[in-house]
Every structure is written in structure tokens, then in C-alpha cells.
Short mmCIF file of C-alpha atoms in Angstrom, two decimals:
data_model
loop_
_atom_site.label_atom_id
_atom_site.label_comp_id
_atom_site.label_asym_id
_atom_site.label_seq_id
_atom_site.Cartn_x
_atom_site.Cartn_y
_atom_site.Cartn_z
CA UNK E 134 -7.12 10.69 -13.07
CA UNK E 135 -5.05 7.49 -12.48
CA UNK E 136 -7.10 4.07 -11.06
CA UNK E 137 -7.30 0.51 -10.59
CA UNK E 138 -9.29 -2.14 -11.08
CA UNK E 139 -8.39 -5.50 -9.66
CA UNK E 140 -11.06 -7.84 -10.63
CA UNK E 141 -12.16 -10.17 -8.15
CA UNK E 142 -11.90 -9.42 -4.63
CA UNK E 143 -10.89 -13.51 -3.78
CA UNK E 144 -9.86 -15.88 -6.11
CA UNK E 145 -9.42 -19.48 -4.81
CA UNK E 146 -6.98 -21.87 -6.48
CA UNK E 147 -5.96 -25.57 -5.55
CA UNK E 148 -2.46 -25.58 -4.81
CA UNK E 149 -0.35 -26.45 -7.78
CA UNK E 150 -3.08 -24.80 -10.09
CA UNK E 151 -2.20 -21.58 -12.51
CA UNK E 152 -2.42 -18.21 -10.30
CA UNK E 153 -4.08 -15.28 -12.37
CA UNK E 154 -4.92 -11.89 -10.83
CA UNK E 155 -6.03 -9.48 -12.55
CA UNK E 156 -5.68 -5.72 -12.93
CA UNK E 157 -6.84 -2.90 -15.31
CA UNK E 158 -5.55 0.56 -14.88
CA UNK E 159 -6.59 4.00 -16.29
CA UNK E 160 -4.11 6.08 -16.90
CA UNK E 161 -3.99 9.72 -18.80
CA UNK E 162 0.02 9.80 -18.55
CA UNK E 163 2.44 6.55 -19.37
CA UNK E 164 1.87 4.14 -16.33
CA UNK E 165 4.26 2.94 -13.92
CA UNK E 166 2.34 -0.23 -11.89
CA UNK E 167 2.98 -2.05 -9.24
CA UNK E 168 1.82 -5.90 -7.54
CA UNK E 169 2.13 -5.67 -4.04
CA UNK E 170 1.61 -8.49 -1.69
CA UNK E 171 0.27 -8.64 1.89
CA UNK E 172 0.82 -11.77 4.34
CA UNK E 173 -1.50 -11.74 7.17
CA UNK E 174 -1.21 -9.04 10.25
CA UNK E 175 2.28 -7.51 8.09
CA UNK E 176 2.31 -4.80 5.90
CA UNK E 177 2.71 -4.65 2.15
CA UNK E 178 5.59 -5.25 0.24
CA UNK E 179 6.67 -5.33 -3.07
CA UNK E 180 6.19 -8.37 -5.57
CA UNK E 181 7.18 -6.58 -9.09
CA UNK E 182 7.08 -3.10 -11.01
CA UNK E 183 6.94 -2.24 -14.36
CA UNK E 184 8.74 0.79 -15.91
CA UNK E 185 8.61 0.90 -19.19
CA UNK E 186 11.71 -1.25 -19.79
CA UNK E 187 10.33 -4.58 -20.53
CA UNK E 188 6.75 -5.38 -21.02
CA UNK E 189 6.63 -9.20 -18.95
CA UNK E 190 7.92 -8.35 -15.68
CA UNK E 191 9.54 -11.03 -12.97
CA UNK E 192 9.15 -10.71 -9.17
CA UNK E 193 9.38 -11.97 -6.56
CA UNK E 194 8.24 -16.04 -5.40
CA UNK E 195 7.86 -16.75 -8.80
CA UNK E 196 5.03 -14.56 -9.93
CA UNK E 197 5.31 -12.44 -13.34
CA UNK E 198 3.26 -9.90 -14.68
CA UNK E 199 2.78 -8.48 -17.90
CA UNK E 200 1.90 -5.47 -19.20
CA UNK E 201 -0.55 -4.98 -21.98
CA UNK E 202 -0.81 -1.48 -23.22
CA UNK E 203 -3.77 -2.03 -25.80
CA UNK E 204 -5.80 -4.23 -23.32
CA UNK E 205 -4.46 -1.65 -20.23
CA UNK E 206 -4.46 -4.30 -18.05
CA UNK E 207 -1.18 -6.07 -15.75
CA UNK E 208 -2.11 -9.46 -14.59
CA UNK E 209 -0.09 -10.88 -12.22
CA UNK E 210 -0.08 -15.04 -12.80
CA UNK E 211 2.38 -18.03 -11.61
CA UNK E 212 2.44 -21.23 -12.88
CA UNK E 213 2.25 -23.46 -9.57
CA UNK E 214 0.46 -22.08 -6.46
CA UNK E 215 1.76 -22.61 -3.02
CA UNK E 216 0.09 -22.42 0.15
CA UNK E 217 2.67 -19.76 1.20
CA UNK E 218 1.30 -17.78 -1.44
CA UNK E 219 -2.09 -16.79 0.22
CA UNK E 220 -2.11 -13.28 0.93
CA UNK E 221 -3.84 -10.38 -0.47
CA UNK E 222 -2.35 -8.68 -3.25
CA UNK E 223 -2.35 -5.35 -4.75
CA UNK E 224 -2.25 -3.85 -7.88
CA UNK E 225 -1.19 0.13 -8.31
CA UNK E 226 -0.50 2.95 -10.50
CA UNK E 227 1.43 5.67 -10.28
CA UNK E 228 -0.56 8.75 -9.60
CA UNK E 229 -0.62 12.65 -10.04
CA UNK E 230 -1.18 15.67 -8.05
CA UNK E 231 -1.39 14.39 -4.45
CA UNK E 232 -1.95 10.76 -4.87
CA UNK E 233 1.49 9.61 -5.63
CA UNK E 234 0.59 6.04 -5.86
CA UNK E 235 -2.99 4.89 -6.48
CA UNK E 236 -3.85 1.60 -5.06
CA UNK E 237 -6.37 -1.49 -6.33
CA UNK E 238 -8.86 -2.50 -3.80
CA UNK E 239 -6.70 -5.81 -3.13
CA UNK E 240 -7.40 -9.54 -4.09
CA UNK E 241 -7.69 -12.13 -1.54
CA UNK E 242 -5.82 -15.46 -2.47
CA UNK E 243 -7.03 -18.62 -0.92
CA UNK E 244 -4.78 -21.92 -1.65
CA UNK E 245 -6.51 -25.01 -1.18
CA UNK E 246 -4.38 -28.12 -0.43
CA UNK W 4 18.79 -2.56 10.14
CA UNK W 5 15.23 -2.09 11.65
CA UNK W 6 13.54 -0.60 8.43
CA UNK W 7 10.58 0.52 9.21
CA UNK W 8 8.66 0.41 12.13
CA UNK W 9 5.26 1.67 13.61
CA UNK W 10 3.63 1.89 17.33
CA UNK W 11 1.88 0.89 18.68
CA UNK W 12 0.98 -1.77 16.89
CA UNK W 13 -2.43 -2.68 18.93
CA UNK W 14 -4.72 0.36 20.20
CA UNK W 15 -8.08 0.38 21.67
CA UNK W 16 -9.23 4.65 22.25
CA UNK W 17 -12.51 5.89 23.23
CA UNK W 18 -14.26 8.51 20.79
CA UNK W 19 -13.17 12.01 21.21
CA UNK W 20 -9.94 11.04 22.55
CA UNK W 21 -6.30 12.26 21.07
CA UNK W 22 -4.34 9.45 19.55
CA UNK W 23 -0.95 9.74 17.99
CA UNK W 24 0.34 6.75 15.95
CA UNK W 25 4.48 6.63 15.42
CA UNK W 26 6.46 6.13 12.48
CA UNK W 27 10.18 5.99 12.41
CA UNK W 28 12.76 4.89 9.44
CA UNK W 29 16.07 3.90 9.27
CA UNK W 30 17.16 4.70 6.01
CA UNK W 31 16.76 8.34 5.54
CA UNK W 32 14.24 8.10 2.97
CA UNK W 33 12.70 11.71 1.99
CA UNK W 34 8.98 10.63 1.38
CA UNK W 35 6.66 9.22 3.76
CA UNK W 36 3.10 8.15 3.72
CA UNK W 37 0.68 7.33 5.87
CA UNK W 38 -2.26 4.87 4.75
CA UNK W 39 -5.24 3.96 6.14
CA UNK W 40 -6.34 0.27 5.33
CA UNK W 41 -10.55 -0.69 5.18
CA UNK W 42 -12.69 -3.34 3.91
CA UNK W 43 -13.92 -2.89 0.60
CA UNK W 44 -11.73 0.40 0.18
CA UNK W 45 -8.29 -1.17 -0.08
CA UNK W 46 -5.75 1.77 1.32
CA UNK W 47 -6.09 5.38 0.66
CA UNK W 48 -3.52 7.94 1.64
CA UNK W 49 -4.29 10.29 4.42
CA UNK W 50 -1.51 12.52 4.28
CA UNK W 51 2.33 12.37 2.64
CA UNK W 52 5.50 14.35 3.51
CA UNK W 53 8.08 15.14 0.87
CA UNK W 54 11.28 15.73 3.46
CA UNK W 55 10.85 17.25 7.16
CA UNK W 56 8.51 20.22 7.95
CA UNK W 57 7.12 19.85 4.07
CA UNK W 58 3.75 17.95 4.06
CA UNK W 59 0.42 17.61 2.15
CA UNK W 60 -3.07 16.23 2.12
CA UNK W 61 -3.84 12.90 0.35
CA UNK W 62 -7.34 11.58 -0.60
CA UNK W 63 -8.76 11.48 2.80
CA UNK W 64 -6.97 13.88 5.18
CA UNK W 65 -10.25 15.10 7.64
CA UNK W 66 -10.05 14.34 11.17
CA UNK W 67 -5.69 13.68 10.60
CA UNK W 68 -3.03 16.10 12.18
CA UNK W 69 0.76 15.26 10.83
CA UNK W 70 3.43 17.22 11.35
CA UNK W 71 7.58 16.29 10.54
CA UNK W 72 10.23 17.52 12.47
CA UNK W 73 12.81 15.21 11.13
CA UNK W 74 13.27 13.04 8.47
CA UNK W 75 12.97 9.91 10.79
CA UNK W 76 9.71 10.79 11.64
CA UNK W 77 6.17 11.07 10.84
CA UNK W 78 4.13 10.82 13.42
CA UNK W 79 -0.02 10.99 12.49
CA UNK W 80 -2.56 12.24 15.54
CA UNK W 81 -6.19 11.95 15.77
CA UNK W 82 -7.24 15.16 17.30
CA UNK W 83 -10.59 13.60 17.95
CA UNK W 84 -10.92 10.24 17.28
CA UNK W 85 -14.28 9.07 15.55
CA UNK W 86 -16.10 5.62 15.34
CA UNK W 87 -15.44 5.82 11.43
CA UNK W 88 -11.52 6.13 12.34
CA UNK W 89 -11.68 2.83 13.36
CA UNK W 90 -9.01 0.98 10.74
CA UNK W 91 -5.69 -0.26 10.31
CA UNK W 92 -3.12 2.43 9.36
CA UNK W 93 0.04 2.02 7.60
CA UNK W 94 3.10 4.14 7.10
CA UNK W 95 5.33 3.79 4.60
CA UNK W 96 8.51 5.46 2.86
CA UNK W 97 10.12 5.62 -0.42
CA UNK W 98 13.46 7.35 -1.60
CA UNK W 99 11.46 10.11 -3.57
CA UNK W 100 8.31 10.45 -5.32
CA UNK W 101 9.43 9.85 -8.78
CA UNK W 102 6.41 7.48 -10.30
CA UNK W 103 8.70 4.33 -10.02
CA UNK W 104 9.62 4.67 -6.96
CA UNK W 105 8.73 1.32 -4.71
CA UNK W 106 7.34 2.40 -1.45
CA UNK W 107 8.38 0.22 1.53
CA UNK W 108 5.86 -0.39 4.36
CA UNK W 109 5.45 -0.42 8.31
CA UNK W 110 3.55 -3.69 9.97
CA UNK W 111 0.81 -0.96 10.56
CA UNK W 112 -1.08 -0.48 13.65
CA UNK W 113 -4.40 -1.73 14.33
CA UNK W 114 -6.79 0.89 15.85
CA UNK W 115 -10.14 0.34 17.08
CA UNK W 116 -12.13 3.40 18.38
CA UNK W 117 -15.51 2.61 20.81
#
């Protein structure tokens, strides 16, 4: 069965300092995986994807991700953090059977000015 | 173009009480979801619905009624709501369910159940 693992549930960075979130999947079928970002009191919406075509992905706001088949991870990092970009963010894969997309359990990003 | 949108968005129901939360979308989309959103759990999908009157259980369907008479909507009840019930729930919709689909979300709606 598909899952996630995003590792940390908050991460704090000053602003200005390197972003990196990460996330590990498990996956018994060729991934498809997802970063999705959620602002305070709005629902979630979609940073980046990766399918298949090209292993470093770019987004949205500057973030990238890139997916490392051997390590089975997709990080999600961006150079210069801005304190627009604290949210909580999600990592997924897609899923099987009835699950058709099987989420991390989020990572809280604090920016400190 | 109003997306996606869910109400209430606020709701405050007393245990054993029947609560229907609404889901509409503009774009015609054949898939929609409905999530529910805790601490410590991230979201997990209650139920999903392929196109109208065709839907099906996701991880953690107990105690959720849904039913889709047209594609626009997908509305999810609480038959009887419970303490545990208590969470924010989000709907969302995609074009289809192949794996890369992106999924687009509702605000959600914010339910607390004394």
C-alpha cells in the first residue's frame, strides 16, 4: 500500500534561510507525488507534481522538488524563505484501490523575521 | 468563476444531531472527495464519488452518509453526529482519478460537535 512520510511536523526557518521539507513515500507501483500547501483557515492547493517526466520539479512561489527514486524520497526546498511562505504543507502519493490520493501528515512552516 | 465552494463554513451541532455539509463546483469535474482534516492525522478521505449517483467508501467512512444527484454536488450528512466528528472537513474535485490528476480544494468547513 501507498504512504507518506513527511518528516518533521514544524520546521522553523529565519526568513531568507534555505527551506527543506521533507518527504519519503512507499510505493509498490511507479509514484505520482504531490506538495500541497495550506495558508491559514483556506484549503489546500497545489504547489508542484511530479509525473514521471522530469525528475526536479518547479512550482509554484519558488519552491522545487525533486524526486529521488533510489532514496524514495521528494523534498520540497527554496532557496530564500518568505514570511508569506508559512503555511502547512503536504506531501502525497498517488494511491490504489479506494484511496486515490494518499496524504503526508503535513509540515508546519514557521518564518521568523 | 466561483470554483469551489463549501457551507457552511462555521458549525457548532449538538451530539446526536443530523448535519449535512454542502459542496458545489463550477467546473463539471467528475470526481469529488470529501476529507476530513485532524491534528496529528493530516486528512483522510471519508468518502469519494466518481460522477453522479456512483460513490464509494474511503479510509474512514463510519458515521458519513453521501449521496450525488448531480455532478455539481456532493453533499456529506452526519446521521448522528459524535464528539469524535468534531474536525474540519474538506471537499475537493479533480477532472478524473487518473494518479496525476491535481485535486482542487473547498475552504472547508469547520465543525465542532458538543
Amino acid at each position: 500500500a501507498q504512504s507518506v512520510t513527511q518528516l518533521g511536523s514544524h520546521v522553523s526557518v529565519s526568513e531568507g534561510a534555505l527551506v527543506l521539507l521533507r518527504c519519503n513515500y512507499s510505493s509498490s507501483v511507479p509514484p505520482y507525488l504531490f506538495w500541497y500547501v495550506q495558508y491559514p483557515n483556506q484549503g489546500l492547493q497545489l504547489l508542484l507534481k511530479y509525473t514521471s517526466a522530469a525528475t526536479l520539479v518547479k512550482g509554484i512561489n519558488g519552491f522545487e522538488a525533486e524526486f529521488k527514486k533510489s532514496e524514495t524520497s521528494f523534498h520540497l526546498t527554496k532557496p530564500s524563505a518568505h514570511m508569506r511562505d508559512a503555511a502547512e504543507y503536504f506531501c502525497a502519493v498517488s494511491g490504489t484501490g479506494n484511496t486515490p490520493l494518499v496524504f503526508g501528515k503535513g509540515t508546519r512552516l514557521s518564518v521568523i523575521a | 468563476d466561483a470554483g469551489i465552494t463549501q457551507s457552511p463554513r462555521y458549525k457548532i451541532t449538538e451530539t446526536g444531531r443530523q448535519v449535512t455539509l454542502m459542496c458545489h463546483q463550477t467546473w463539471s469535474h467528475s470526481y469529488m472527495f470529501w476529507y476530513r482534516q485532524d491534528l496529528g492525522h493530516g486528512l483522510r478521505l471519508i468518502y469519494y464519488s466518481a460522477a453522479a449517483d456512483i460513490t464509494d467508501k474511503g479510509e474512514v467512512p463510519d458515521g458519513y452518509v453521501v449521496s450525488r444527484s448531480k455532478t455539481e454536488n456532493f453533499p456529506l450528512t452526519l446521521e448522528s453526529a459524535t464528539r469524535s466528528q468534531t474536525s474540519v472537513y474538506f471537499c475537493a474535485s479533480s477532472r478524473g482519478r487518473a494518479e496525476q490528476e491535481t485535486q482542487y480544494f473547498g475552504p472547508g468547513t469547520r465543525l465542532l460537535v458538543l
